[in-house]
Amino acid sequence: MARRSRKKRLPETPVAATIESLSHDGRGIARLDGKTTFIDNALPGEQVLFQYTYMRRKFDEGRAVEILQPSPERVEPPCAHALVCGGCSLQHMSPASQIARKQAVLAEQLEHFGGLAPDTWLEPLTGPVTGYRGKARLGVKYVEARGEALVGFREKRNSFIADLNRCEVLIPEVGHRLNELRALISDLALRARIPQIEVARGDDAVALVIRHMDPLPAGDLEKLLNFCRAADFQLYLQPGNESTVHRVWPEQGEERLYYRHAPHGPDREGAELAFHPTDFTQVNADINRRMVPLALELLEVEAHHQVLDLFCGLGNFTIPAARRAARVVGVEGSQAMVERGYENARLNGLENLEFHAWDLTQAPDGQPWAREAYHRVLLDPPRSGALEMVRLMPHFGADLLVYVSCNPATLARDAGELVERGYRLKAAGVMDMFPHTAHVESIAVFDRRRTQ
């Protein structure tokens, strides 16, 4: 019989440590007796007392319970739940220091993967650091022993839903109503069978998508309707997979939210984009509104240009680019997003663009869009990056491309591939899409034109 492993007993007394650096997930790093320890709520240079939370063979984990010598970068977290909730990891660090750290991470990754550095560092894009998150999936759990529901993000380092009554990073319409949502769920007959609430905000409306595991009783539906009417929320129900999502309030009109890009540069009209609450959109509307015109400026789009937009989604960059260029081609892995792209083209009265569905991790053999030449290329891939596509850049013929990234490691890897193919890293910078988290959103410009 195999011997059952025993969980190591954790020390009960807090232990002193000096924090040497910060991990990529926002934890302080200390070394005790030659062993690495990752410590939540700790910053480089600090002396702390920490409580062990896990002890493993190769490393340990803990949480700082007392700051003996604070870092100058330390601030009071804006949220009372910052030490418990896993939605944020850096609320105890000043916003300016967070940005500096994220740029340092990007620089480190570029140097590590290819010995690269941009010719120019772009000024960071920053915005509000609270109330910014307009897209989120909130966990729901009814706790029978307490007779109430929990609604919010998971706790740090485990799968339990944090006991939150308020969230400062969510849009206030929802984040400041968590206690009301908890009371609402607790009052439902089906309270134990509701695992998730999805939040989506457009410029003019907020939608809640309620996931329910069993048929919803009429009384529960009425309570949900009354809550959403009073709060001026759209109400969607999800009885099964994502294809079952449907709106029940308001009863009339398209199942859409909308956001807008203001007129900018040669674009005198701006753009309006429609999306379903379950569609992928950027969580930070303020940064997105500034990121798109920045990307198009860096791409130097002119009226005669053919532009290729890879990983185009519902047209976040494609539609504004079509206001400036002769023609824009958007490619996305999801046929549903291709249809949404055409919907947004019609919404904006644009005909100089087209959308194609293709898995962009695969070589586009035989695809009509891949046989064409382009003046400019824009990429906004997922965390896995765009390795297959960047290897094709010389084939597309573009002298200038802009790469928007949510993972500095894969951006750096792909940057190395582009440099090998004759591009230089002209500029790069970070965008604070997720304040108070370790997430690094960045933008980079690659140019293969001869230097004048």
Short mmCIF file of C-alpha atoms in Angstrom, two decimals:
data_model
loop_
_atom_site.label_atom_id
_atom_site.label_comp_id
_atom_site.label_asym_id
_atom_site.label_seq_id
_atom_site.Cartn_x
_atom_site.Cartn_y
_atom_site.Cartn_z
CA MET A 1 0.00 0.00 0.00
CA ALA A 2 1.31 3.42 -0.92
CA ARG A 3 2.26 5.60 1.99
CA ARG A 4 -0.14 8.52 2.42
CA SER A 5 1.66 11.84 2.22
CA ARG A 6 1.39 14.05 5.29
CA LYS A 7 0.91 17.77 5.02
CA LYS A 8 3.74 19.56 6.80
CA ARG A 9 2.68 21.38 9.96
CA LEU A 10 3.06 25.13 9.52
CA PRO A 11 4.87 27.26 12.13
CA GLU A 12 2.37 29.18 14.22
CA THR A 13 4.71 32.04 15.16
CA PRO A 14 5.31 34.76 12.54
CA VAL A 15 8.79 34.78 11.04
CA ALA A 16 10.97 37.79 10.16
CA ALA A 17 12.15 38.23 6.57
CA THR A 18 13.82 40.77 4.30
CA ILE A 19 12.15 41.14 0.91
CA GLU A 20 14.70 41.08 -1.92
CA SER A 21 12.54 41.44 -5.03
CA LEU A 22 9.07 41.06 -6.49
CA SER A 23 7.77 38.02 -8.37
CA HIS A 24 5.93 38.36 -11.67
CA ASP A 25 2.66 37.63 -9.87
CA GLY A 26 3.17 40.48 -7.40
CA ARG A 27 4.53 38.66 -4.33
CA GLY A 28 7.59 39.64 -2.37
CA ILE A 29 10.52 37.22 -2.60
CA ALA A 30 12.64 36.38 0.46
CA ARG A 31 15.26 33.70 1.01
CA LEU A 32 15.40 31.95 4.35
CA ASP A 33 18.08 29.35 4.94
CA GLY A 34 18.70 29.21 1.21
CA LYS A 35 15.05 28.50 0.38
CA THR A 36 12.87 30.86 -1.69
CA THR A 37 9.70 32.12 -0.02
CA PHE A 38 6.94 34.01 -1.85
CA ILE A 39 5.16 36.45 0.48
CA ASP A 40 1.88 38.24 -0.24
CA ASN A 41 1.52 41.87 0.92
CA ALA A 42 5.27 42.50 0.83
CA LEU A 43 7.42 44.85 -1.29
CA PRO A 44 11.12 44.90 -2.17
CA GLY A 45 13.33 46.36 0.55
CA GLU A 46 10.83 45.77 3.35
CA GLN A 47 11.42 44.05 6.66
CA VAL A 48 8.29 42.04 7.51
CA LEU A 49 6.87 39.46 9.82
CA PHE A 50 5.06 36.82 7.80
CA GLN A 51 2.90 33.80 8.48
CA TYR A 52 3.58 30.64 6.49
CA THR A 53 0.61 29.53 4.38
CA TYR A 54 2.26 26.63 2.49
CA MET A 55 5.57 24.80 2.80
CA ARG A 56 6.79 22.87 -0.21
CA ARG A 57 9.95 20.98 -1.05
CA LYS A 58 11.42 23.62 -3.36
CA PHE A 59 9.79 26.81 -2.08
CA ASP A 60 7.46 28.16 0.59
CA GLU A 61 4.59 30.66 0.61
CA GLY A 62 3.37 33.13 3.18
CA ARG A 63 1.55 36.37 3.92
CA ALA A 64 3.03 39.42 5.64
CA VAL A 65 1.14 40.14 8.85
CA GLU A 66 3.28 43.05 10.09
CA ILE A 67 5.44 45.52 8.19
CA LEU A 68 8.47 46.29 10.37
CA GLN A 69 10.18 48.58 7.86
CA PRO A 70 7.91 49.73 5.02
CA SER A 71 9.02 50.53 1.49
CA PRO A 72 8.58 54.13 0.24
CA GLU A 73 6.40 52.53 -2.47
CA ARG A 74 3.86 51.25 0.07
CA VAL A 75 0.42 52.90 0.25
CA GLU A 76 -2.83 52.17 2.02
CA PRO A 77 -4.91 49.87 -0.24
CA PRO A 78 -8.08 51.55 -1.58
CA CYS A 79 -10.08 48.37 -0.87
CA ALA A 80 -10.74 46.96 2.61
CA HIS A 81 -10.53 43.40 1.20
CA ALA A 82 -7.16 43.78 -0.55
CA LEU A 83 -5.34 41.27 1.67
CA VAL A 84 -7.96 38.55 1.17
CA CYS A 85 -9.37 38.96 -2.34
CA GLY A 86 -7.46 37.47 -5.25
CA GLY A 87 -8.82 40.01 -7.72
CA CYS A 88 -5.85 42.31 -7.00
CA SER A 89 -2.28 41.66 -5.90
CA LEU A 90 -0.64 45.11 -5.74
CA GLN A 91 -3.04 47.49 -4.00
CA HIS A 92 -0.39 48.06 -1.32
CA MET A 93 1.98 49.52 -3.97
CA SER A 94 1.58 53.08 -5.25
CA PRO A 95 0.11 53.31 -8.78
CA ALA A 96 3.24 55.08 -10.08
CA SER A 97 5.43 52.28 -8.70
CA GLN A 98 3.16 49.67 -10.26
CA ILE A 99 3.64 51.27 -13.68
CA ALA A 100 7.40 51.50 -13.24
CA ARG A 101 7.49 47.83 -12.23
CA LYS A 102 5.44 46.78 -15.28
CA GLN A 103 7.77 48.65 -17.61
CA ALA A 104 10.73 46.99 -15.89
CA VAL A 105 9.11 43.57 -16.45
CA LEU A 106 8.65 44.35 -20.16
CA ALA A 107 12.27 45.55 -20.46
CA GLU A 108 13.52 42.45 -18.63
CA GLN A 109 11.59 40.10 -20.91
CA LEU A 110 12.82 41.82 -24.07
CA GLU A 111 16.41 41.61 -22.85
CA HIS A 112 16.04 38.01 -21.69
CA PHE A 113 14.55 36.61 -24.89
CA GLY A 114 16.56 38.46 -27.50
CA GLY A 115 18.87 41.07 -26.01
CA LEU A 116 16.40 43.66 -27.28
CA ALA A 117 15.56 47.19 -26.24
CA PRO A 118 13.33 49.65 -28.10
CA ASP A 119 14.79 52.73 -29.75
CA THR A 120 12.23 54.71 -27.76
CA TRP A 121 10.22 53.99 -24.61
CA LEU A 122 6.65 55.25 -24.97
CA GLU A 123 4.99 57.15 -22.16
CA PRO A 124 2.79 54.75 -20.18
CA LEU A 125 -0.95 54.91 -20.79
CA THR A 126 -2.63 55.39 -17.42
CA GLY A 127 -6.16 56.08 -16.26
CA PRO A 128 -8.41 55.67 -13.22
CA VAL A 129 -7.08 53.08 -10.77
CA THR A 130 -10.45 52.34 -9.15
CA GLY A 131 -13.88 51.71 -10.66
CA TYR A 132 -12.29 50.78 -13.99
CA ARG A 133 -13.29 47.15 -14.46
CA GLY A 134 -16.34 46.87 -16.71
CA LYS A 135 -16.05 43.14 -17.52
CA ALA A 136 -15.89 40.45 -14.85
CA ARG A 137 -17.10 37.01 -13.83
CA LEU A 138 -18.09 36.96 -10.19
CA GLY A 139 -18.29 33.70 -8.31
CA VAL A 140 -21.41 32.98 -6.25
CA LYS A 141 -21.67 30.55 -3.33
CA TYR A 142 -24.53 30.12 -0.90
CA VAL A 143 -23.13 29.12 2.51
CA GLU A 144 -25.79 27.11 4.29
CA ALA A 145 -24.13 27.37 7.69
CA ARG A 146 -24.15 31.15 7.50
CA GLY A 147 -27.49 31.45 5.78
CA GLU A 148 -26.15 33.87 3.18
CA ALA A 149 -24.49 34.05 -0.22
CA LEU A 150 -21.00 35.21 -1.10
CA VAL A 151 -20.54 37.16 -4.34
CA GLY A 152 -17.15 38.22 -5.65
CA PHE A 153 -13.70 37.10 -6.74
CA ARG A 154 -11.78 34.12 -5.37
CA GLU A 155 -9.55 34.44 -2.34
CA LYS A 156 -5.80 34.67 -2.83
CA ARG A 157 -4.17 31.29 -3.44
CA ASN A 158 -7.33 29.18 -3.18
CA SER A 159 -10.67 28.55 -4.83
CA PHE A 160 -12.92 29.89 -2.07
CA ILE A 161 -15.01 32.96 -2.87
CA ALA A 162 -13.84 35.92 -0.83
CA ASP A 163 -16.21 37.40 1.73
CA LEU A 164 -16.69 40.80 0.08
CA ASN A 165 -19.24 43.52 0.66
CA ARG A 166 -17.66 46.02 -1.74
CA CYS A 167 -15.16 46.00 -4.61
CA GLU A 168 -13.23 49.14 -5.53
CA VAL A 169 -11.90 47.99 -8.93
CA LEU A 170 -15.27 46.96 -10.37
CA ILE A 171 -17.44 49.68 -11.88
CA PRO A 172 -19.24 51.34 -8.93
CA GLU A 173 -22.68 50.39 -10.28
CA VAL A 174 -21.81 46.79 -9.40
CA GLY A 175 -18.79 46.97 -7.09
CA HIS A 176 -20.62 49.16 -4.58
CA ARG A 177 -23.69 46.91 -4.70
CA LEU A 178 -22.12 43.59 -3.68
CA ASN A 179 -24.05 43.56 -0.40
CA GLU A 180 -27.28 44.07 -2.34
CA LEU A 181 -26.35 41.24 -4.72
CA ARG A 182 -25.57 38.98 -1.76
CA ALA A 183 -28.95 39.75 -0.21
CA LEU A 184 -30.70 39.19 -3.55
CA ILE A 185 -29.12 35.75 -4.11
CA SER A 186 -29.70 34.76 -0.49
CA ASP A 187 -33.42 35.48 -0.90
CA LEU A 188 -33.85 33.21 -3.95
CA ALA A 189 -35.29 29.72 -3.72
CA LEU A 190 -32.59 28.59 -6.17
CA ARG A 191 -29.80 30.31 -4.19
CA ALA A 192 -27.70 27.15 -3.88
CA ARG A 193 -27.72 26.56 -7.67
CA ILE A 194 -26.41 29.90 -8.91
CA PRO A 195 -22.60 29.69 -9.36
CA GLN A 196 -21.77 32.83 -11.33
CA ILE A 197 -22.77 36.36 -12.27
CA GLU A 198 -21.12 37.88 -15.32
CA VAL A 199 -20.87 41.67 -15.51
CA ALA A 200 -20.57 43.69 -18.72
CA ARG A 201 -20.79 47.44 -19.16
CA GLY A 202 -21.24 49.51 -22.29
CA ASP A 203 -21.14 53.29 -22.42
CA ASP A 204 -24.85 53.58 -21.63
CA ALA A 205 -25.88 50.36 -19.89
CA VAL A 206 -24.78 47.58 -17.55
CA ALA A 207 -25.77 43.94 -18.04
CA LEU A 208 -25.80 41.06 -15.55
CA VAL A 209 -25.74 37.48 -16.83
CA ILE A 210 -27.05 35.08 -14.16
CA ARG A 211 -25.90 31.47 -14.49
CA HIS A 212 -28.44 29.05 -12.98
CA MET A 213 -28.00 25.28 -12.81
CA ASP A 214 -31.71 24.39 -12.53
CA PRO A 215 -34.88 25.96 -13.98
CA LEU A 216 -35.52 29.32 -12.35
CA PRO A 217 -38.77 29.51 -10.31
CA ALA A 218 -41.16 32.29 -11.29
CA GLY A 219 -40.75 33.96 -7.90
CA ASP A 220 -36.97 34.08 -8.30
CA LEU A 221 -37.27 35.55 -11.78
CA GLU A 222 -39.53 38.29 -10.44
CA LYS A 223 -36.99 39.16 -7.71
CA LEU A 224 -34.18 39.34 -10.24
CA LEU A 225 -36.30 41.50 -12.54
CA ASN A 226 -37.23 43.87 -9.74
CA PHE A 227 -33.57 44.27 -8.73
CA CYS A 228 -32.39 44.96 -12.28
CA ARG A 229 -35.23 47.36 -13.04
CA ALA A 230 -34.45 49.35 -9.88
CA ALA A 231 -30.70 49.41 -10.65
CA ASP A 232 -31.27 50.04 -14.39
CA PHE A 233 -29.40 46.87 -15.35
CA GLN A 234 -30.09 44.65 -18.33
CA LEU A 235 -30.84 41.09 -17.14
CA TYR A 236 -29.65 37.99 -18.99
CA LEU A 237 -30.13 34.38 -17.91
CA GLN A 238 -27.81 31.45 -18.66
CA PRO A 239 -29.43 28.05 -17.98
CA GLY A 240 -26.71 26.05 -19.79
CA ASN A 241 -23.59 26.74 -21.84
CA GLU A 242 -22.83 30.13 -23.36
CA SER A 243 -25.16 29.51 -26.31
CA THR A 244 -28.14 29.53 -23.89
CA VAL A 245 -27.60 33.11 -22.72
CA HIS A 246 -30.69 35.22 -23.40
CA ARG A 247 -32.00 38.58 -22.26
CA VAL A 248 -35.18 38.84 -20.23
CA TRP A 249 -35.02 42.57 -19.43
CA PRO A 250 -35.63 44.81 -21.28
CA GLU A 251 -37.91 42.68 -23.39
CA GLN A 252 -37.53 44.76 -26.57
CA GLY A 253 -34.51 45.62 -28.69
CA GLU A 254 -31.25 43.99 -29.72
CA GLU A 255 -29.25 41.96 -27.21
CA ARG A 256 -26.39 44.42 -27.42
CA LEU A 257 -24.31 46.85 -25.43
CA TYR A 258 -22.32 49.63 -27.13
CA TYR A 259 -19.09 51.55 -26.68
CA ARG A 260 -17.69 54.42 -28.69
CA HIS A 261 -14.37 55.70 -29.97
CA ALA A 262 -14.22 59.49 -30.22
CA PRO A 263 -13.10 61.18 -33.46
CA HIS A 264 -9.33 61.34 -33.55
CA GLY A 265 -6.77 62.50 -36.12
CA PRO A 266 -8.08 62.05 -39.68
CA ASP A 267 -11.11 60.19 -38.32
CA ARG A 268 -13.78 62.89 -38.13
CA GLU A 269 -16.64 60.60 -37.18
CA GLY A 270 -15.38 58.23 -34.49
CA ALA A 271 -16.85 54.77 -34.22
CA GLU A 272 -19.54 52.91 -32.32
CA LEU A 273 -19.19 49.20 -31.62
CA ALA A 274 -21.90 46.76 -30.59
CA PHE A 275 -21.21 43.69 -28.48
CA HIS A 276 -23.07 40.95 -26.67
CA PRO A 277 -22.38 40.83 -22.90
CA THR A 278 -20.52 37.53 -23.29
CA ASP A 279 -18.31 38.77 -26.17
CA PHE A 280 -14.66 39.50 -25.43
CA THR A 281 -14.07 43.21 -24.89
CA GLN A 282 -11.35 45.05 -23.00
CA VAL A 283 -12.12 45.31 -19.29
CA ASN A 284 -10.86 48.90 -19.01
CA ALA A 285 -12.90 51.20 -21.25
CA ASP A 286 -10.84 54.31 -20.46
CA ILE A 287 -7.54 52.71 -21.48
CA ASN A 288 -9.13 51.10 -24.53
CA ARG A 289 -10.41 54.47 -25.77
CA ARG A 290 -6.85 55.79 -25.64
CA MET A 291 -5.10 52.62 -26.78
CA VAL A 292 -6.86 52.39 -30.14
CA PRO A 293 -5.95 55.89 -31.45
CA LEU A 294 -2.41 55.42 -30.07
CA ALA A 295 -2.02 52.17 -32.01
CA LEU A 296 -3.28 53.78 -35.23
CA GLU A 297 -0.96 56.77 -34.79
CA LEU A 298 2.01 54.47 -34.25
CA LEU A 299 0.93 52.45 -37.28
CA GLU A 300 1.00 55.67 -39.37
CA VAL A 301 -2.11 54.66 -41.29
CA GLU A 302 -2.68 56.75 -44.42
CA ALA A 303 -5.59 57.02 -46.82
CA HIS A 304 -4.06 54.77 -49.50
CA HIS A 305 -3.01 51.95 -47.14
CA GLN A 306 -4.10 48.33 -47.10
CA VAL A 307 -4.17 47.23 -43.43
CA LEU A 308 -4.24 43.71 -41.97
CA ASP A 309 -5.70 43.37 -38.46
CA LEU A 310 -4.90 39.96 -36.96
CA PHE A 311 -6.80 38.68 -33.89
CA CYS A 312 -9.30 41.42 -34.66
CA GLY A 313 -12.15 40.30 -32.38
CA LEU A 314 -15.32 42.28 -33.00
CA GLY A 315 -13.44 45.09 -34.74
CA ASN A 316 -12.02 47.15 -31.87
CA PHE A 317 -9.12 48.32 -34.07
CA THR A 318 -10.54 47.30 -37.44
CA ILE A 319 -13.47 49.73 -37.50
CA PRO A 320 -11.48 52.87 -36.51
CA ALA A 321 -8.68 51.84 -38.91
CA ALA A 322 -11.19 51.67 -41.77
CA ARG A 323 -11.97 55.36 -41.19
CA ARG A 324 -8.35 56.15 -42.12
CA ALA A 325 -7.26 53.48 -44.62
CA ALA A 326 -8.26 52.51 -48.14
CA ARG A 327 -9.07 48.95 -47.02
CA VAL A 328 -8.80 46.89 -43.84
CA VAL A 329 -8.87 43.09 -43.53
CA GLY A 330 -9.64 41.61 -40.11
CA VAL A 331 -8.92 37.98 -39.21
CA GLU A 332 -10.22 36.23 -36.09
CA GLY A 333 -10.48 32.61 -34.96
CA SER A 334 -14.17 32.84 -34.10
CA GLN A 335 -16.87 32.88 -36.78
CA ALA A 336 -19.19 34.58 -34.28
CA MET A 337 -16.72 37.47 -33.98
CA VAL A 338 -16.45 37.68 -37.78
CA GLU A 339 -20.22 38.12 -37.90
CA ARG A 340 -20.00 40.73 -35.15
CA GLY A 341 -17.31 42.53 -37.15
CA TYR A 342 -19.58 42.80 -40.17
CA GLU A 343 -22.40 43.94 -37.91
CA ASN A 344 -20.17 46.75 -36.64
CA ALA A 345 -19.12 47.64 -40.17
CA ARG A 346 -22.79 48.08 -41.10
CA LEU A 347 -23.44 50.03 -37.90
CA ASN A 348 -20.74 52.52 -38.90
CA GLY A 349 -21.65 52.63 -42.59
CA LEU A 350 -18.30 51.19 -43.68
CA GLU A 351 -17.75 49.05 -46.76
CA ASN A 352 -13.96 49.20 -47.16
CA LEU A 353 -13.27 46.22 -44.92
CA GLU A 354 -13.74 42.49 -44.71
CA PHE A 355 -13.48 39.84 -42.03
CA HIS A 356 -12.26 36.24 -42.17
CA ALA A 357 -12.39 33.35 -39.69
CA TRP A 358 -9.13 31.43 -39.30
CA ASP A 359 -7.17 29.74 -36.51
CA LEU A 360 -4.16 32.07 -36.37
CA THR A 361 -1.98 29.47 -34.69
CA GLN A 362 -2.01 27.61 -38.02
CA ALA A 363 -0.34 28.48 -41.31
CA PRO A 364 -3.00 30.14 -43.53
CA ASP A 365 -2.38 27.97 -46.58
CA GLY A 366 -4.85 28.77 -49.35
CA GLN A 367 -6.53 31.61 -47.45
CA PRO A 368 -7.30 34.52 -49.82
CA TRP A 369 -6.38 37.18 -47.27
CA ALA A 370 -2.96 35.57 -46.77
CA ARG A 371 -2.07 35.83 -50.47
CA GLU A 372 -2.31 39.62 -50.45
CA ALA A 373 0.25 42.32 -49.63
CA TYR A 374 -0.33 44.98 -46.95
CA HIS A 375 1.22 48.30 -46.05
CA ARG A 376 0.52 47.94 -42.33
CA VAL A 377 -0.21 45.08 -39.91
CA LEU A 378 -1.73 45.22 -36.43
CA LEU A 379 -1.68 42.22 -34.05
CA ASP A 380 -3.54 41.85 -30.75
CA PRO A 381 -3.10 38.17 -29.85
CA PRO A 382 -4.02 36.22 -26.70
CA ARG A 383 -1.41 35.36 -24.05
CA SER A 384 0.05 32.62 -26.24
CA GLY A 385 1.27 35.27 -28.69
CA ALA A 386 1.41 35.27 -32.48
CA LEU A 387 4.41 33.13 -33.39
CA GLU A 388 2.98 31.63 -36.59
CA MET A 389 1.87 35.02 -37.85
CA VAL A 390 5.05 36.98 -37.09
CA ARG A 391 7.02 34.43 -39.11
CA LEU A 392 4.86 35.42 -42.09
CA MET A 393 5.40 39.17 -41.80
CA PRO A 394 7.94 39.46 -44.68
CA HIS A 395 5.42 37.60 -46.88
CA PHE A 396 2.75 40.20 -46.12
CA GLY A 397 5.14 42.96 -47.13
CA ALA A 398 4.31 45.48 -44.41
CA ASP A 399 7.11 47.86 -43.46
CA LEU A 400 5.46 48.84 -40.18
CA LEU A 401 3.50 46.81 -37.67
CA VAL A 402 2.07 47.37 -34.20
CA TYR A 403 1.82 44.53 -31.69
CA VAL A 404 -0.54 44.86 -28.71
CA SER A 405 0.28 42.28 -26.06
CA CYS A 406 -1.17 40.95 -22.80
CA ASN A 407 1.93 38.82 -22.09
CA PRO A 408 5.42 40.39 -22.14
CA ALA A 409 7.10 36.97 -22.40
CA THR A 410 5.42 36.01 -25.68
CA LEU A 411 5.78 39.57 -27.00
CA ALA A 412 9.54 39.34 -26.34
CA ARG A 413 9.73 35.94 -28.01
CA ASP A 414 7.87 37.22 -31.07
CA ALA A 415 9.97 40.41 -31.10
CA GLY A 416 13.06 38.27 -31.49
CA GLU A 417 11.48 36.54 -34.49
CA LEU A 418 10.64 39.88 -36.09
CA VAL A 419 14.14 41.26 -35.59
CA GLU A 420 15.54 38.15 -37.29
CA ARG A 421 13.28 38.97 -40.24
CA GLY A 422 14.61 42.48 -40.72
CA TYR A 423 12.43 44.55 -38.39
CA ARG A 424 13.76 46.76 -35.65
CA LEU A 425 12.00 47.39 -32.36
CA LYS A 426 11.24 51.06 -32.89
CA ALA A 427 9.21 51.75 -29.73
CA ALA A 428 7.51 50.00 -26.83
CA GLY A 429 5.60 50.87 -23.69
CA VAL A 430 3.08 49.68 -21.14
CA MET A 431 -0.62 50.40 -20.71
CA ASP A 432 -2.28 50.16 -17.30
CA MET A 433 -5.21 48.00 -18.42
CA PHE A 434 -5.40 46.23 -15.04
CA PRO A 435 -4.34 48.57 -12.19
CA HIS A 436 -3.45 46.86 -8.90
CA THR A 437 -2.66 43.57 -10.61
CA ALA A 438 0.59 42.08 -11.92
CA HIS A 439 -0.91 41.92 -15.43
CA VAL A 440 1.30 43.71 -17.98
CA GLU A 441 -0.41 45.09 -21.08
CA SER A 442 1.99 46.55 -23.62
CA ILE A 443 2.34 47.92 -27.13
CA ALA A 444 5.32 47.69 -29.48
CA VAL A 445 6.16 49.11 -32.90
CA PHE A 446 8.32 47.25 -35.42
CA ASP A 447 9.77 48.99 -38.48
CA ARG A 448 11.81 47.66 -41.39
CA ARG A 449 12.06 50.88 -43.36
CA ARG A 450 15.56 52.17 -43.91
CA THR A 451 16.62 54.81 -41.45
CA GLN A 452 16.76 58.17 -43.21
#
